[in-house]
C-alpha cells in the first residue's frame, strides 16, 4: 500500500512542450532545445514542478545555504530563458513555479529502448542481462559472454555518452601504465568504440560497498576498530590515484566494489572514473596514450549530493573535494550507516572525540582549512589511539574542575555510611576488644579515602597522567588487591566505598568487581553459607542486574534462595528477607517485567520497619523511586506520582538531608510522570533545570546526564519537537550503549524510541537499524511479547518502506492488537494492523492502486482518533521529503 513513487519517477511538461524535464534521466529541453543544468538547479526545478503553484521551501531539499540556493536559482532562470519568469520568489518562504504542469510516470525499467535484456551487442558475444544504472546517456549493464561468464558493461549510445566513456578509458589506461594492475582499482578489461553501442568492459563483482553494508550483520556487526581498518584500505586506493594526479571526483560507497566472500576481509575495489579529473595531462605523451574524450570538460555531479564538497558548486574538482567525500564516508563508517548524511549536529552521534576531530578536519567547509592530503588523512587515522590519550587527559582535567566540589562529599558520604553500618557477626562480647578493632578499622579506611582524594587531585605531584576520580579509584582498587596484610573488616569497608562510588559514576563493571570482592572476603572470613556472605551475594545480584548481567544474576539469586532457606540464625531473618525481595525486584526491572517488580518493591517497603530502617531517608528514597518507576511502566501513573511527590516535597528533602544526586533520580521520574499526564511543558522545565545540576555534579558525559537526555527527548517528541528529540536521544546513545559501560536494557529502549522517531521523520533506513538492534537487545533480556510489540510494529512498517516485504510480512504475522494495547494503550491497534496487512498485500499492485488505498486507510485512522501525521505515515502516504 506504500507509494514508493518520487519526483524522480516522472517526466514533467509545461505548455506545448515548452519545458520538458525528464527527472529520471536528468534531461531538460526548453522550446525543443536540450539544456544542461548542474545537479542543484535541476534538483530545485524538480521540486517545484512536482508541486506547481505551491510554495516550496528549498532548504527542505538540500543542505546548501541560502546564498548557494539563490545562485542555483539564478542559473536555472537563465537556462529557462523567457520561461524563467514563471519561477516566483516568495519572500522569507521559498519559491514556486506559477504554471500548469502535467506529469507522466516513466517506466523505471526502460530509460532507453535501444538497450534491453536479451539483446546481443553487435560484433560481440555479450548478451545484456540486467540494467544496473543509467546516468548522463551512459548505462551500466550486467552481461554474459558465450561461456556464461558475467561481465559489467558501461555502454553509450549518443555522442555525449561516448565522449564520457572515451575519457574514462583514457584515464584508466594512464592509471594502468603508472600503477599496474593493482587489486584495489577496478581497471577495465576491454573496450569497443567501433560499434554503434560503444562500451567499456569490467570484471563482474557481486555487490558494492553500499549494498554490502545495508545488511545488519556486515558493517554494523563489526567493531569500530574493524570498520576503521576497512576504511583505511579505502584511503590507500585513493592515495594511489592522487599520487599520479588523478582526482576521482565521485567518491561514495556505491563506487567501491567488494570482491571475495563479501565479509569484513573482502577486497575493496575502487571503480568508476567517469567523473574524474587529470591534473597532469603530459602523462599521456609520456606513455603514448591517445587523449580520447579529453575535450569533454562537463562533469556529472549527479547522484548523492552528500559527498560533494561545498565549493564544487562554483569550483572545479580538487584533492580537497575528494578528501571532503572521504570525510563524510569516515563519519558513515563510524556510525555504521553508509546512507546517513553528514547533517548539522553530527558530532553528537560520535562519542570518540579523536574521531570527531578527524572527521571535522576532513569536512571543513573552507577547502583551505581541510586536511591537505590523503596520506595526512591516513597518518591521523593511524594515530587515533595516541590522540585519544591526549584528549582524555584534557577531558579529565576539565571533568575534575566540574566535579571537584562533589568528589569529597561523595566519598565522605560513602565513608560515613560504611563506618556506621557494621556487620552483625562482628558483635564482640568484650567491649574493649571491639573498640580497639573498630578504631583500627576507622584509621585504615580514613587513610584509604584520603589517598583516593590525594591521587585524584591534579595539583599533587607524581600522580600520573590521568588525574580523574575513576583513575584514582582504579589505583586504590589495585592497592587493595595487593595488600595481603589488611584485616578483613577494613578490606570489606574499603571495597564497599569503591563499590558505591563506582556505581555513582556509572562504572558498572568495576562496581560488580567490587561486589564480587566483598563476597570473597566474607566467604574467607565466615564461610560460604554464613548470612553475612549471603547478604553480600544479594548485594552482588543487585549491582549485576543494574549492569545488565541478567542471566548470571538470576543464577546467583536462585542459589542464594536455596541457601537462605537453610539459615537458622533469627538475627538475620529480617535483613535477608528484605534484601532477597529487593534483589528480586531489581532483577524483574532489568527483565522489563515492571508489574511483578512493583509488587516486590511494595513488599520491600513494608519490610523496612522489620530491619529497623524505616526512618533511613536514603534507603526509603531509593526504594520509593524504584517502586514509582515500576508503577509508571504499568500505567499506574497517579500512584507513582503520589509516591514521588512524597519524597520530592521540600520539607522532606531538607529535614532528611536528601543529597542532590539522590534527588536527581526522583526529579527525572517526576518529569516522566508529568509527561504521561500530558503536562509536557512542566516536564521539560523540570528536566532542563535538572540537566544543569547533573552536569555540574557528574560531568557532561555521565550515565545520569545521558539518562536525563532520554527523558527530555520523550517529552520534546510528545509536543512535536522531533529534531530536538532525535538529537537528545543520539547524545545519550554514546554513554548508554557503550560497549563495556552501557546498560543493555536501557540502551534497547533508547534505540527503540529513537527508531520510532526516525520513522516519523521519514528515515525508514535509520528506523530499521535502530529497531533491529534494540529489538535484539530486548529479546536477550526477556521473552515478553509486550516488551517488543511496539518496536516490531514500527519495524514492519519501516521494512516495507525500504522494500523488504517478506520480512515485514513475517513480522506482521506475529503482532497482536491486545498485546500492542498493553504496550501502548489507546492506539487503535486493530485498525492499525489491518492497515499494515493491507499495505503488505498491495505491495506489488500498481502505484495508483496503492496510493488510493493509502489515502482511504489514512482517513479511517484519522476517524479513529489517530493523529493526522501518524495516520498518513503508517498508511504509506509519501511526504514531499520522501518524494524528492
C-alpha positions in Angstrom: 0.0 0.0 0.0 3.1 2.3 0.3 3.6 4.6 -2.7 7.3 4.5 -3.4 7.0 6.9 -6.3 9.1 10.0 -6.1 9.5 13.1 -8.2 12.4 11.3 -10.0 9.9 8.8 -11.5 8.2 11.4 -13.7 8.5 13.4 -16.8 7.1 17.0 -16.3 5.8 19.1 -19.2 4.8 22.8 -19.2 2.9 24.2 -22.1 3.1 22.7 -25.6 6.4 21.0 -24.6 7.9 24.5 -23.9 9.6 22.9 -20.9 10.1 19.2 -20.6 12.0 17.8 -17.7 12.8 14.0 -17.5 13.6 13.7 -13.9 14.7 10.1 -14.2 17.3 10.8 -16.9 18.1 14.3 -15.7 17.4 15.8 -19.2 15.8 19.2 -19.8 14.6 20.7 -23.0 13.4 24.3 -23.3 11.5 25.2 -26.5 12.7 22.0 -28.1 16.4 22.6 -27.3 18.4 20.5 -24.9 19.7 22.4 -21.9 22.4 21.2 -19.4 21.9 22.1 -15.8 24.1 21.4 -12.8 22.6 19.0 -10.2 21.4 21.6 -7.7 19.4 23.8 -10.1 18.0 20.6 -11.6 17.0 19.4 -8.1 15.3 22.6 -7.3 13.4 22.7 -10.6 12.2 19.1 -10.0 10.9 20.1 -6.5 8.9 23.0 -8.0 7.4 21.1 -10.9 6.4 18.3 -8.6 4.3 20.8 -6.7 3.4 23.5 -9.2 1.8 26.7 -7.8 2.8 25.6 -4.3 5.4 27.5 -2.3 8.4 25.2 -1.9 11.0 25.8 0.9 14.2 24.7 -0.9 16.0 24.3 2.4 13.9 21.1 2.9 15.5 19.5 -0.2 19.2 20.4 0.1 21.9 21.1 2.7 23.0 24.1 0.7 22.9 27.6 2.3 20.6 30.3 1.2 23.2 32.1 -1.0 24.0 28.8 -2.8 20.3 28.3 -3.4 19.9 31.8 -4.8 22.9 31.3 -7.1 21.4 28.0 -8.3 18.0 29.6 -8.9 19.7 32.4 -11.0 21.3 29.7 -13.2 18.0 27.9 -13.5 16.2 31.1 -14.7 18.9 31.8 -17.2 18.6 28.3 -18.7 14.8 28.6 -18.9 15.1 31.9 -20.8 11.7 33.6 -21.3 10.1 30.9 -19.2 12.3 31.8 -16.2 9.7 34.4 -15.2 7.4 31.6 -14.2 9.6 31.0 -11.1 8.4 33.4 -8.4 10.3 34.2 -5.3 8.1 34.3 -2.2 10.0 36.4 0.4 11.0 34.5 3.5 9.1 31.4 2.4 10.6 29.9 -0.8 9.9 29.7 -4.5 7.1 28.4 -6.7 6.5 27.6 -10.4 3.5 29.6 -11.4 2.2 27.5 -14.2 0.2 24.4 -15.0 2.3 21.3 -15.3 1.4 17.8 -16.5 3.4 14.8 -15.5 3.9 11.3 -16.9 5.0 8.3 -15.0 8.2 6.9 -16.5 8.7 3.2 -16.7 11.6 2.6 -14.3 12.9 -0.4 -16.3 13.2 1.2 -19.8 15.0 4.5 -19.8 16.4 3.7 -23.3 14.6 1.4 -25.8 17.9 0.7 -27.7 19.2 -1.4 -24.8 17.1 -4.2 -23.3 17.6 -7.5 -21.7 18.4 -10.3 -24.1 20.0 -8.1 -26.7 23.4 -9.2 -28.1 25.7 -6.3 -28.7 26.7 -6.2 -32.4 30.1 -7.8 -33.3 30.4 -9.2 -29.7 29.4 -12.3 -27.8 28.0 -10.2 -25.0 24.3 -10.6 -24.1 22.7 -7.9 -22.0 21.1 -9.4 -18.8 20.1 -6.6 -16.4 20.3 -2.8 -16.4 22.1 -1.7 -13.2 22.2 2.1 -13.6 21.6 5.0 -16.0 23.2 8.4 -15.9 24.0 11.1 -18.4 23.5 8.9 -21.5 25.7 6.2 -20.1 24.2 2.9 -18.9 25.7 0.2 -16.8 24.6 -3.4 -17.5 25.2 -6.9 -16.3 26.1 -9.1 -19.4 27.1 -12.7 -20.1 29.5 -13.9 -22.7 29.0 -17.1 -24.7 30.7 -19.2 -22.0 28.2 -17.8 -19.4 30.8 -15.7 -17.6 29.3 -12.5 -16.2 30.7 -9.0 -17.1 29.9 -5.4 -16.2 29.4 -3.3 -19.3 29.3 0.5 -19.4 27.5 1.5 -22.6 26.9 4.7 -24.5 24.6 5.3 -27.5 25.0 9.0 -28.0 27.9 11.3 -28.9 27.8 12.8 -25.4 27.9 9.5 -23.7 30.6 8.1 -26.0 32.8 11.1 -25.1 32.4 10.3 -21.4 33.3 6.7 -22.0 36.4 7.5 -24.1 37.6 10.0 -21.5 37.2 7.4 -18.7 39.0 4.8 -20.8 41.9 7.2 -21.4 42.4 7.9 -17.7 42.2 4.2 -16.9 44.9 3.5 -19.5 47.1 6.0 -17.8 46.4 4.6 -14.3 47.4 1.1 -15.6 50.6 2.4 -17.0 51.5 4.2 -13.9 50.3 1.8 -11.2 49.9 -1.6 -12.9 47.0 -3.9 -12.2 46.5 -3.0 -8.6 43.9 -5.2 -7.0 42.2 -2.3 -5.3 41.5 -0.4 -8.5 38.6 -1.5 -10.9 40.6 -1.3 -14.2 38.5 -2.2 -17.3 39.3 -5.5 -19.1 38.2 -4.4 -22.6 36.5 -1.8 -24.8 35.0 -1.3 -28.2 34.3 2.2 -29.6 33.8 1.0 -33.2 30.2 -0.3 -32.9 27.0 1.8 -32.5 26.7 0.9 -28.8 30.2 1.7 -27.5 31.2 0.1 -24.3 33.8 -0.5 -21.6 34.0 -4.0 -20.1 34.8 -4.6 -16.4 35.1 -7.8 -14.3 31.9 -8.7 -12.5 31.8 -8.2 -8.8 28.6 -9.3 -7.0 27.9 -6.2 -4.9 29.2 -2.7 -4.0 30.1 -1.4 -0.6 26.7 0.3 -0.1 24.7 -2.8 -0.8 27.0 -4.9 1.4 26.8 -2.6 4.3 23.0 -2.5 4.2 22.9 -6.0 5.8 22.8 -5.7 9.6 25.4 -8.4 10.1 28.1 -6.8 7.9 29.4 -3.3 8.7 27.1 -2.8 11.7 28.3 -6.2 13.0 31.9 -5.1 13.0 33.7 -3.4 15.9 34.7 0.2 15.4 38.3 -0.7 15.0 37.4 -3.2 12.3 35.4 -0.6 10.5 38.3 1.9 10.7 40.7 -0.7 9.3 38.4 -1.3 6.3 38.2 2.5 5.8 41.9 2.8 5.9 42.2 0.4 3.0 39.8 2.6 1.0 42.2 5.5 1.7 45.1 3.5 0.2 43.4 3.2 -3.2 42.5 7.0 -3.4 46.1 7.9 -2.3 47.4 5.9 -5.3 45.3 7.9 -7.7 46.3 11.2 -6.2 49.9 10.2 -6.4 49.7 10.2 -10.2 47.5 13.3 -10.4 44.1 11.6 -10.8 41.2 13.1 -8.8 38.3 10.6 -8.6 35.5 13.2 -8.3 32.7 10.9 -7.2 33.8 9.0 -4.1 30.9 7.3 -2.4 30.1 3.8 -1.2 28.5 2.7 -4.4 31.8 3.3 -6.3 33.6 0.7 -4.2 33.1 -3.0 -5.0 33.7 -5.8 -2.6 35.5 -8.8 -4.2 35.7 -12.2 -2.4 33.3 -13.5 0.2 31.6 -10.2 1.0 32.8 -10.2 4.6 34.9 -7.8 6.5 38.0 -9.4 4.9 36.8 -8.9 1.3 38.9 -6.8 -1.0 37.5 -3.3 -1.7 37.9 -2.2 -5.3 37.6 1.5 -6.3 35.8 1.9 -9.6 34.1 4.5 -11.9 36.4 7.2 -13.1 33.6 8.7 -15.3 33.7 11.9 -13.3 37.5 12.1 -12.7 40.0 14.8 -13.4 43.6 14.5 -14.5 45.9 17.2 -13.1 48.9 16.4 -15.4 47.9 15.6 -19.0 51.5 15.4 -20.0 51.4 11.8 -18.7 49.5 10.9 -21.9 52.5 11.8 -24.0 54.9 10.0 -21.6 53.0 6.7 -22.2 51.9 7.5 -25.8 48.2 7.2 -24.8 45.7 8.8 -27.2 43.8 11.6 -25.5 40.4 10.2 -26.3 37.5 12.2 -24.9 39.7 14.6 -23.1 37.9 17.5 -24.7 34.9 16.6 -22.5 35.0 19.0 -19.6 31.5 18.8 -18.3 31.4 16.7 -15.2 28.5 14.7 -13.8 27.7 15.8 -10.3 24.6 13.7 -10.1 23.9 11.0 -7.6 24.0 11.7 -3.9 24.9 15.2 -3.1 26.0 14.2 0.4 29.6 13.6 -0.8 30.1 16.8 -2.8 32.3 19.5 -1.2 30.6 22.9 -0.8 33.0 24.6 -3.2 32.1 22.3 -6.1 29.0 24.4 -6.9 31.5 27.1 -8.1 34.9 25.5 -8.4 36.5 22.5 -10.2 37.4 19.2 -8.7 40.5 19.1 -6.4 42.3 16.9 -4.0 40.4 18.7 -1.3 37.0 17.8 -2.8 38.0 14.1 -2.7 39.1 14.4 0.9 35.7 16.0 1.8 33.9 13.0 0.4 36.2 10.7 2.3 35.5 12.6 5.5 31.8 12.1 5.0 32.4 8.4 4.5 34.5 8.2 7.6 31.6 9.6 9.6 29.3 6.9 8.0 31.8 4.2 8.9 31.9 5.3 12.5 28.1 5.3 12.9 27.9 2.1 10.8 25.4 3.6 8.3 26.7 4.3 4.7 23.5 6.1 3.8 23.4 8.6 6.6 24.1 12.2 5.6 26.6 14.4 7.4 24.0 16.8 8.8 24.2 19.6 11.3 24.8 18.3 14.8 26.5 15.1 13.6 29.2 15.5 16.3 26.6 14.3 18.9 26.5 10.9 17.3 30.2 10.2 17.5 31.3 9.5 21.1 35.0 9.3 20.2 36.5 12.9 20.5 39.5 12.0 18.4 37.3 10.8 15.5 35.1 13.9 15.8 38.3 16.0 15.4 39.4 13.9 12.3 36.0 14.0 10.6 35.8 17.7 11.2 39.3 18.3 9.7 38.3 16.3 6.6 35.0 18.0 6.0 35.8 21.7 6.7 33.6 23.9 4.5 36.7 26.1 3.7 38.9 23.9 1.5 42.0 25.8 2.7 41.3 24.6 6.2 40.7 21.0 5.2 43.2 18.1 5.5 45.8 18.7 2.9 46.3 15.2 1.5 45.1 11.6 1.8 48.4 10.4 3.3 47.9 13.1 6.0 44.4 11.6 6.5 45.9 8.1 6.8 48.5 9.3 9.4 45.9 10.8 11.6 43.7 7.7 11.3 46.6 5.5 12.4 47.4 7.9 15.3 43.9 7.8 16.8 45.0 5.8 19.8 47.6 8.4 20.8 45.3 11.3 20.1 42.6 9.7 22.3 45.0 9.6 25.2 45.9 13.2 24.7 42.2 14.3 24.6 41.4 12.0 27.6 44.0 13.9 29.7 42.5 17.2 28.7 39.0 16.0 29.3 39.9 14.5 32.7 41.2 17.9 33.8 38.0 19.5 32.7 35.9 16.9 34.5 37.9 17.4 37.7 37.2 21.1 37.6 33.5 20.4 37.3 33.3 17.6 39.8 35.8 18.9 42.4 33.3 20.2 45.0 31.3 16.9 44.7 34.2 14.4 45.0 34.9 14.9 48.6 31.2 15.0 49.5 30.5 11.7 47.8 33.5 9.9 49.3 32.7 11.2 52.8 29.1 10.1 52.4 30.2 6.6 51.4 32.7 6.6 54.2 30.2 7.6 56.9 27.7 5.0 55.6 30.2 2.2 55.7 31.7 3.1 59.0 28.4 3.4 60.8 26.8 0.3 59.3 28.8 -2.6 60.9 28.4 -6.3 60.1 26.2 -8.2 62.6 28.7 -11.1 63.0 31.3 -8.7 64.5 29.4 -8.3 67.7 32.0 -8.9 70.3 31.5 -9.9 73.9 34.4 -7.8 75.1 33.7 -4.1 74.6 37.4 -3.2 74.8 38.5 -5.6 72.1 35.6 -4.3 69.9 36.6 -0.7 70.5 40.2 -1.3 69.6 39.3 -3.2 66.4 36.8 -0.5 65.4 39.4 2.2 66.0 42.0 0.4 63.8 39.4 -0.2 61.1 38.4 3.5 61.0 42.0 4.6 60.8 42.7 2.2 57.9 39.6 3.4 56.0 40.1 7.1 56.6 43.7 6.8 55.2 42.3 4.8 52.2 39.8 7.5 51.4 42.4 10.3 51.9 44.7 8.5 49.5 41.9 8.4 46.9 41.3 12.2 47.3 45.0 13.0 47.1 45.7 10.9 44.0 42.6 12.4 42.3 44.0 15.9 42.7 45.9 17.1 39.7 47.8 19.7 41.8 49.7 16.9 43.7 52.9 16.0 42.0 53.6 12.4 40.9 50.0 11.2 40.5 50.4 10.2 36.8 49.0 11.5 33.6 45.2 10.8 34.3 44.2 12.6 37.4 40.5 11.6 37.1 38.5 10.2 40.0 38.0 7.0 38.2 41.7 6.6 37.7 42.2 7.3 41.4 39.6 4.6 42.3 41.3 2.2 39.9 44.7 2.7 41.6 43.0 2.3 45.0 41.4 -1.0 43.9 44.8 -2.3 42.7 46.4 -1.4 46.1 43.6 -3.2 47.8 44.3 -6.2 45.6 47.9 -6.3 46.6 47.6 -5.6 50.3 47.6 -9.0 51.9 48.2 -7.8 55.5 45.0 -5.8 55.7 42.4 -7.1 58.2 39.2 -8.4 56.5 36.8 -5.9 58.1 38.8 -3.0 56.9 39.1 -4.5 53.4 35.3 -5.0 53.3 34.7 -1.4 54.2 37.2 -0.1 51.6 35.6 -2.3 49.0 32.2 -1.0 49.9 33.5 2.6 49.4 34.8 1.6 46.0 31.6 -0.2 45.0 29.3 2.7 45.9 31.4 5.4 44.3 32.0 3.3 41.1 28.2 2.9 40.9 27.6 6.7 41.3 30.0 7.3 38.5 28.4 4.8 36.2 31.4 2.5 36.2 29.1 -0.6 36.5 31.6 -3.3 35.6 34.0 -2.0 38.2 31.1 -1.9 40.7 30.4 -5.6 40.0 34.0 -6.4 40.6 34.0 -4.8 44.0 30.7 -6.5 44.9 32.4 -9.8 44.0 35.4 -8.9 46.1 33.1 -8.4 49.1 31.6 -11.9 48.5 35.1 -13.4 48.5 36.2 -11.6 51.6 33.0 -12.6 53.5 33.4 -16.2 52.3 37.0 -16.3 53.6 36.1 -14.8 56.9 32.7 -16.5 57.7 32.2 -19.3 55.2 30.1 -19.7 52.0 26.8 -20.3 53.8 27.1 -17.6 56.5 24.3 -14.9 56.5 27.0 -12.2 56.0 28.2 -13.9 52.9 24.6 -14.4 51.7 23.9 -10.7 52.2 27.0 -9.8 50.1 25.9 -12.2 47.4 22.5 -10.5 47.3 24.2 -7.1 47.0 26.1 -8.5 44.1 22.8 -9.7 42.5 21.6 -6.1 42.7 24.6 -4.5 41.0 24.8 -7.2 38.4 21.1 -6.7 37.5 21.8 -3.0 37.1 24.9 -3.6 35.0 22.8 -5.8 32.6 24.3 -9.1 33.6 20.8 -10.5 34.0 21.3 -14.3 33.5 24.3 -14.5 35.7 22.4 -12.5 38.4 19.4 -14.9 38.2 21.6 -17.9 38.6 23.2 -16.4 41.6 19.9 -15.4 43.2 18.5 -18.9 42.8 21.5 -20.3 44.6 21.2 -17.7 47.4 17.4 -18.5 47.7 18.3 -22.2 48.4 21.0 -21.2 50.9 18.7 -18.7 52.8 16.2 -21.5 53.3 18.8 -23.3 55.5 19.6 -20.3 57.7 18.6 -20.7 61.3 20.0 -17.5 62.9 16.9 -15.4 63.6 19.1 -12.3 64.0 19.5 -12.2 60.2 16.0 -13.2 59.2 14.5 -9.7 58.6 17.6 -8.4 56.8 17.8 -11.5 54.5 14.1 -11.2 53.7 14.4 -7.6 52.8 17.5 -8.0 50.6 16.0 -11.1 48.9 12.8 -9.3 47.9 14.7 -6.1 46.9 17.1 -8.2 44.7 14.2 -9.9 43.0 12.7 -6.5 42.3 15.9 -5.3 40.7 16.1 -8.4 38.5 12.5 -8.1 37.4 13.0 -4.4 36.5 16.0 -5.3 34.4 13.9 -8.0 32.7 11.4 -5.3 32.0 8.7 -7.1 34.0 7.6 -4.0 35.8 4.3 -5.3 37.2 6.0 -8.0 39.1 8.8 -5.6 40.1 6.4 -3.1 41.6 4.9 -5.9 43.8 8.4 -6.8 45.1 9.3 -3.1 45.9 6.0 -2.7 47.7 6.8 -5.7 49.9 10.3 -4.4 50.4 8.9 -1.0 51.7 6.8 -2.9 54.2 9.8 -4.8 55.4 11.8 -1.6 56.1 10.3 -1.4 59.6 11.3 -5.0 60.4 15.0 -4.3 59.7 14.9 -1.1 61.7 15.5 1.1 58.7 12.0 2.7 58.2 13.5 6.1 59.1 16.6 5.7 56.9 15.9 8.6 54.4 18.5 7.3 51.8 17.1 3.8 51.8 13.5 4.9 51.7 14.2 7.4 49.0 15.9 4.9 46.7 13.2 2.2 47.2 10.4 4.7 46.6 12.0 5.8 43.3 12.3 2.2 42.1 8.7 1.4 43.1 7.3 4.5 41.4 9.2 3.8 38.2 7.8 0.3 38.1 4.3 1.6 38.7 4.7 4.2 35.9 5.8 1.4 33.5 2.4 -0.4 34.1 0.4 2.8 33.6 -0.4 3.4 37.4 0.6 7.0 36.9 -1.3 8.6 39.7 0.0 6.1 42.3 3.5 6.6 41.0 3.3 10.4 41.1 1.9 10.3 44.7 5.0 8.4 45.8 7.4 10.7 44.1 5.6 13.8 45.5 6.2 12.4 49.0 9.9 12.3 48.7 10.2 15.4 46.5 8.5 17.6 49.0 10.9 20.4 50.0 10.3 19.7 53.7 11.1 16.0 53.3 14.3 16.8 51.3 15.5 19.4 53.8 14.6 17.5 57.0 16.0 14.2 55.8 19.1 15.7 54.2 18.5 14.2 50.8 21.5 14.9 48.6 21.2 16.4 45.2 22.5 13.3 43.4 19.8 11.3 45.2 17.1 13.7 44.3 18.0 13.8 40.6 16.5 10.3 40.0 13.3 11.4 41.7 13.1 14.6 39.6 13.7 12.7 36.3 10.9 10.3 37.2 8.6 13.1 38.2 9.1 14.6 34.7 8.3 11.3 33.1 5.1 11.1 35.1 4.1 14.7 34.2 4.6 13.7 30.6 2.3 10.7 31.0 -0.3 13.2 32.2 0.2 15.4 29.1 1.9 18.1 31.1 4.9 18.1 28.8 6.0 21.8 29.2 6.2 21.3 33.0 8.2 18.1 32.5 10.6 19.8 30.2 11.1 22.7 32.6 11.9 20.1 35.4 14.4 18.2 33.2 16.2 21.3 31.9 16.7 22.6 35.4 17.9 19.2 36.5 20.3 18.9 33.5 22.3 21.9 34.8 22.6 20.3 38.2 23.5 16.9 36.8 26.3 18.2 34.6 27.7 20.2 37.5 27.6 17.1 39.8 28.6 14.3 37.5 30.1 15.8 34.4 28.5 16.1 30.9 29.2 12.5 29.8 27.9 10.7 32.8 25.3 8.0 32.9 22.8 10.2 34.8 23.2 13.0 32.3 22.6 10.6 29.4 19.5 9.2 31.2 18.1 12.7 31.7 18.6 13.4 28.0 16.4 10.4 27.1 13.6 11.5 29.3 13.9 15.0 27.9 13.7 13.6 24.4 10.5 11.8 25.2 8.9 15.0 26.4 10.0 17.0 23.4 8.8 14.4 20.9 5.3 14.5 22.5 4.9 18.1 21.6 6.3 17.7 18.1 9.9 18.8 18.6 11.2 15.8 16.7 14.6 17.2 15.6 15.5 18.2 19.1 14.2 14.9 20.4 16.3 12.9 18.0 19.3 14.9 18.9 18.8 14.3 22.6 18.4 10.6 22.0 21.6 10.5 19.9 23.5 12.4 22.5 22.6 9.7 25.1 23.5 6.7 22.9 27.3 7.0 23.3 27.0 6.6 27.1 24.0 4.2 27.4 25.1 1.9 24.6 28.8 1.9 25.3 30.4 -1.4 24.5 31.7 -2.0 28.1 30.0 0.6 30.3 26.5 0.8 28.8 23.3 -0.8 30.1 21.7 -3.2 27.7 18.2 -2.8 29.0 18.3 1.0 28.9 20.2 1.0 25.5 17.5 -1.2 24.0 14.7 1.1 25.0 16.5 4.2 23.8 17.3 2.6 20.4 13.7 1.6 20.0 12.3 5.1 20.8 14.9 6.7 18.5 13.9 4.3 15.7 10.2 5.2 16.1 11.1 8.9 15.9 13.2 8.4 12.8 10.2 6.6 11.3 8.0 9.7 11.9 10.7 11.8 10.3 10.6 9.6 7.1 14.0 8.0 7.7 13.0 4.3 7.4 16.5 3.0 6.9 17.6 4.5 10.3 14.4 3.1 11.8 15.3 -0.4 10.6 18.8 -0.1 12.0 17.8 1.1 15.5 14.7 -1.1 15.9 16.6 -4.2 14.8 19.4 -3.6 17.3 17.0 -2.5 20.1 14.7 -5.5 19.5 17.6 -7.9 19.6 18.8 -6.4 22.9 15.3 -6.6 24.5 14.9 -10.3 23.4 18.2 -11.1 25.0 16.7 -9.8 28.3 13.1 -11.0 28.2 10.7 -13.2 26.2 7.8 -10.8 26.9 5.8 -10.0 23.7 4.6 -6.8 25.3 8.2 -5.5 25.6 8.9 -5.9 21.9 5.5 -5.5 20.2 5.5 -1.7 19.7 9.1 -1.8 18.2 8.1 -4.7 16.0 5.0 -2.8 14.6 7.1 0.2 13.5 9.9 -2.1 12.3 7.4 -3.9 10.0 6.3 -0.5 8.5 9.9 0.6 8.0 10.9 -2.7 6.4 8.0 -2.2 3.9 9.2 1.3 3.2 12.7 0.0 2.4 11.5 -2.7 0.1 11.8 -5.7 2.4 8.3 -7.0 2.0 9.0 -10.7 3.0 10.5 -9.8 6.4 7.7 -7.2 7.0 5.2 -9.9 6.3 6.9 -12.4 8.7 6.9 -9.7 11.4 3.3 -8.6 10.9 2.0 -12.1 11.4 3.4 -12.1 15.0 1.7 -8.9 16.0 -1.5 -8.9 18.1 -3.8 -5.9 18.8 -4.4 -6.9 22.5 -0.6 -7.1 23.2 0.0 -3.8 21.5 -2.8 -2.3 23.6 -0.9 -3.4 26.7 2.3 -1.8 25.4 0.6 1.5 24.3 -3.0 1.9 25.4 -5.5 3.7 23.2 -3.5 3.2 20.0 -6.4 1.9 17.8 -4.3 -1.2 17.2 -6.9 -3.3 15.5 -7.3 -0.7 12.8 -3.5 -0.1 12.5 -2.8 -3.8 12.0 -5.5 -4.0 9.3 -3.8 -1.1 7.5 -0.4 -2.7 7.8 -1.7 -6.0 6.4 -3.3 -4.2 3.5 -0.1 -2.3 2.7 1.7 -5.7 2.5 -1.0 -7.3 0.4 -1.0 -4.4 -2.1 2.8 -4.1 -2.2 3.1 -5.3 -5.8 0.0 -3.6 -7.0 0.1 -0.6 -9.5 1.1 2.7 -7.8 -2.2 4.3 -8.3 -4.0 1.4 -6.5 -1.6 1.6 -3.6 -2.0 5.4 -3.4 -5.8 5.2 -3.3 -5.7 2.6 -0.6 -3.2 4.6 1.4 -5.5 7.7 1.2 -8.5 5.6 2.3 -6.6 4.0 5.2 -5.4 7.3 6.4 -8.9 8.7 6.5 -10.1 5.7 8.5 -7.3 6.0 11.1 -8.0 9.8 11.5 -11.6 9.0 12.1 -10.4 6.6 14.8 -8.6 9.5 16.6 -5.1 8.7 15.3 -3.2 11.9 14.6 -3.1 13.1 11.0 0.6 12.9 10.6 0.8 9.5 12.3 -2.1 8.2 10.2 -0.6 9.3 6.9 2.8 7.9 7.8 1.7 4.4 8.8 -0.8 4.4 5.9 2.1 4.8 3.5 1.3 8.2 2.0 4.6 9.8 0.9 5.7 13.1 2.3 7.2 15.6 0.0 10.6 15.0 1.5 10.3 11.2 0.7 9.1 12.1 -2.8 12.2 14.1 -3.5 
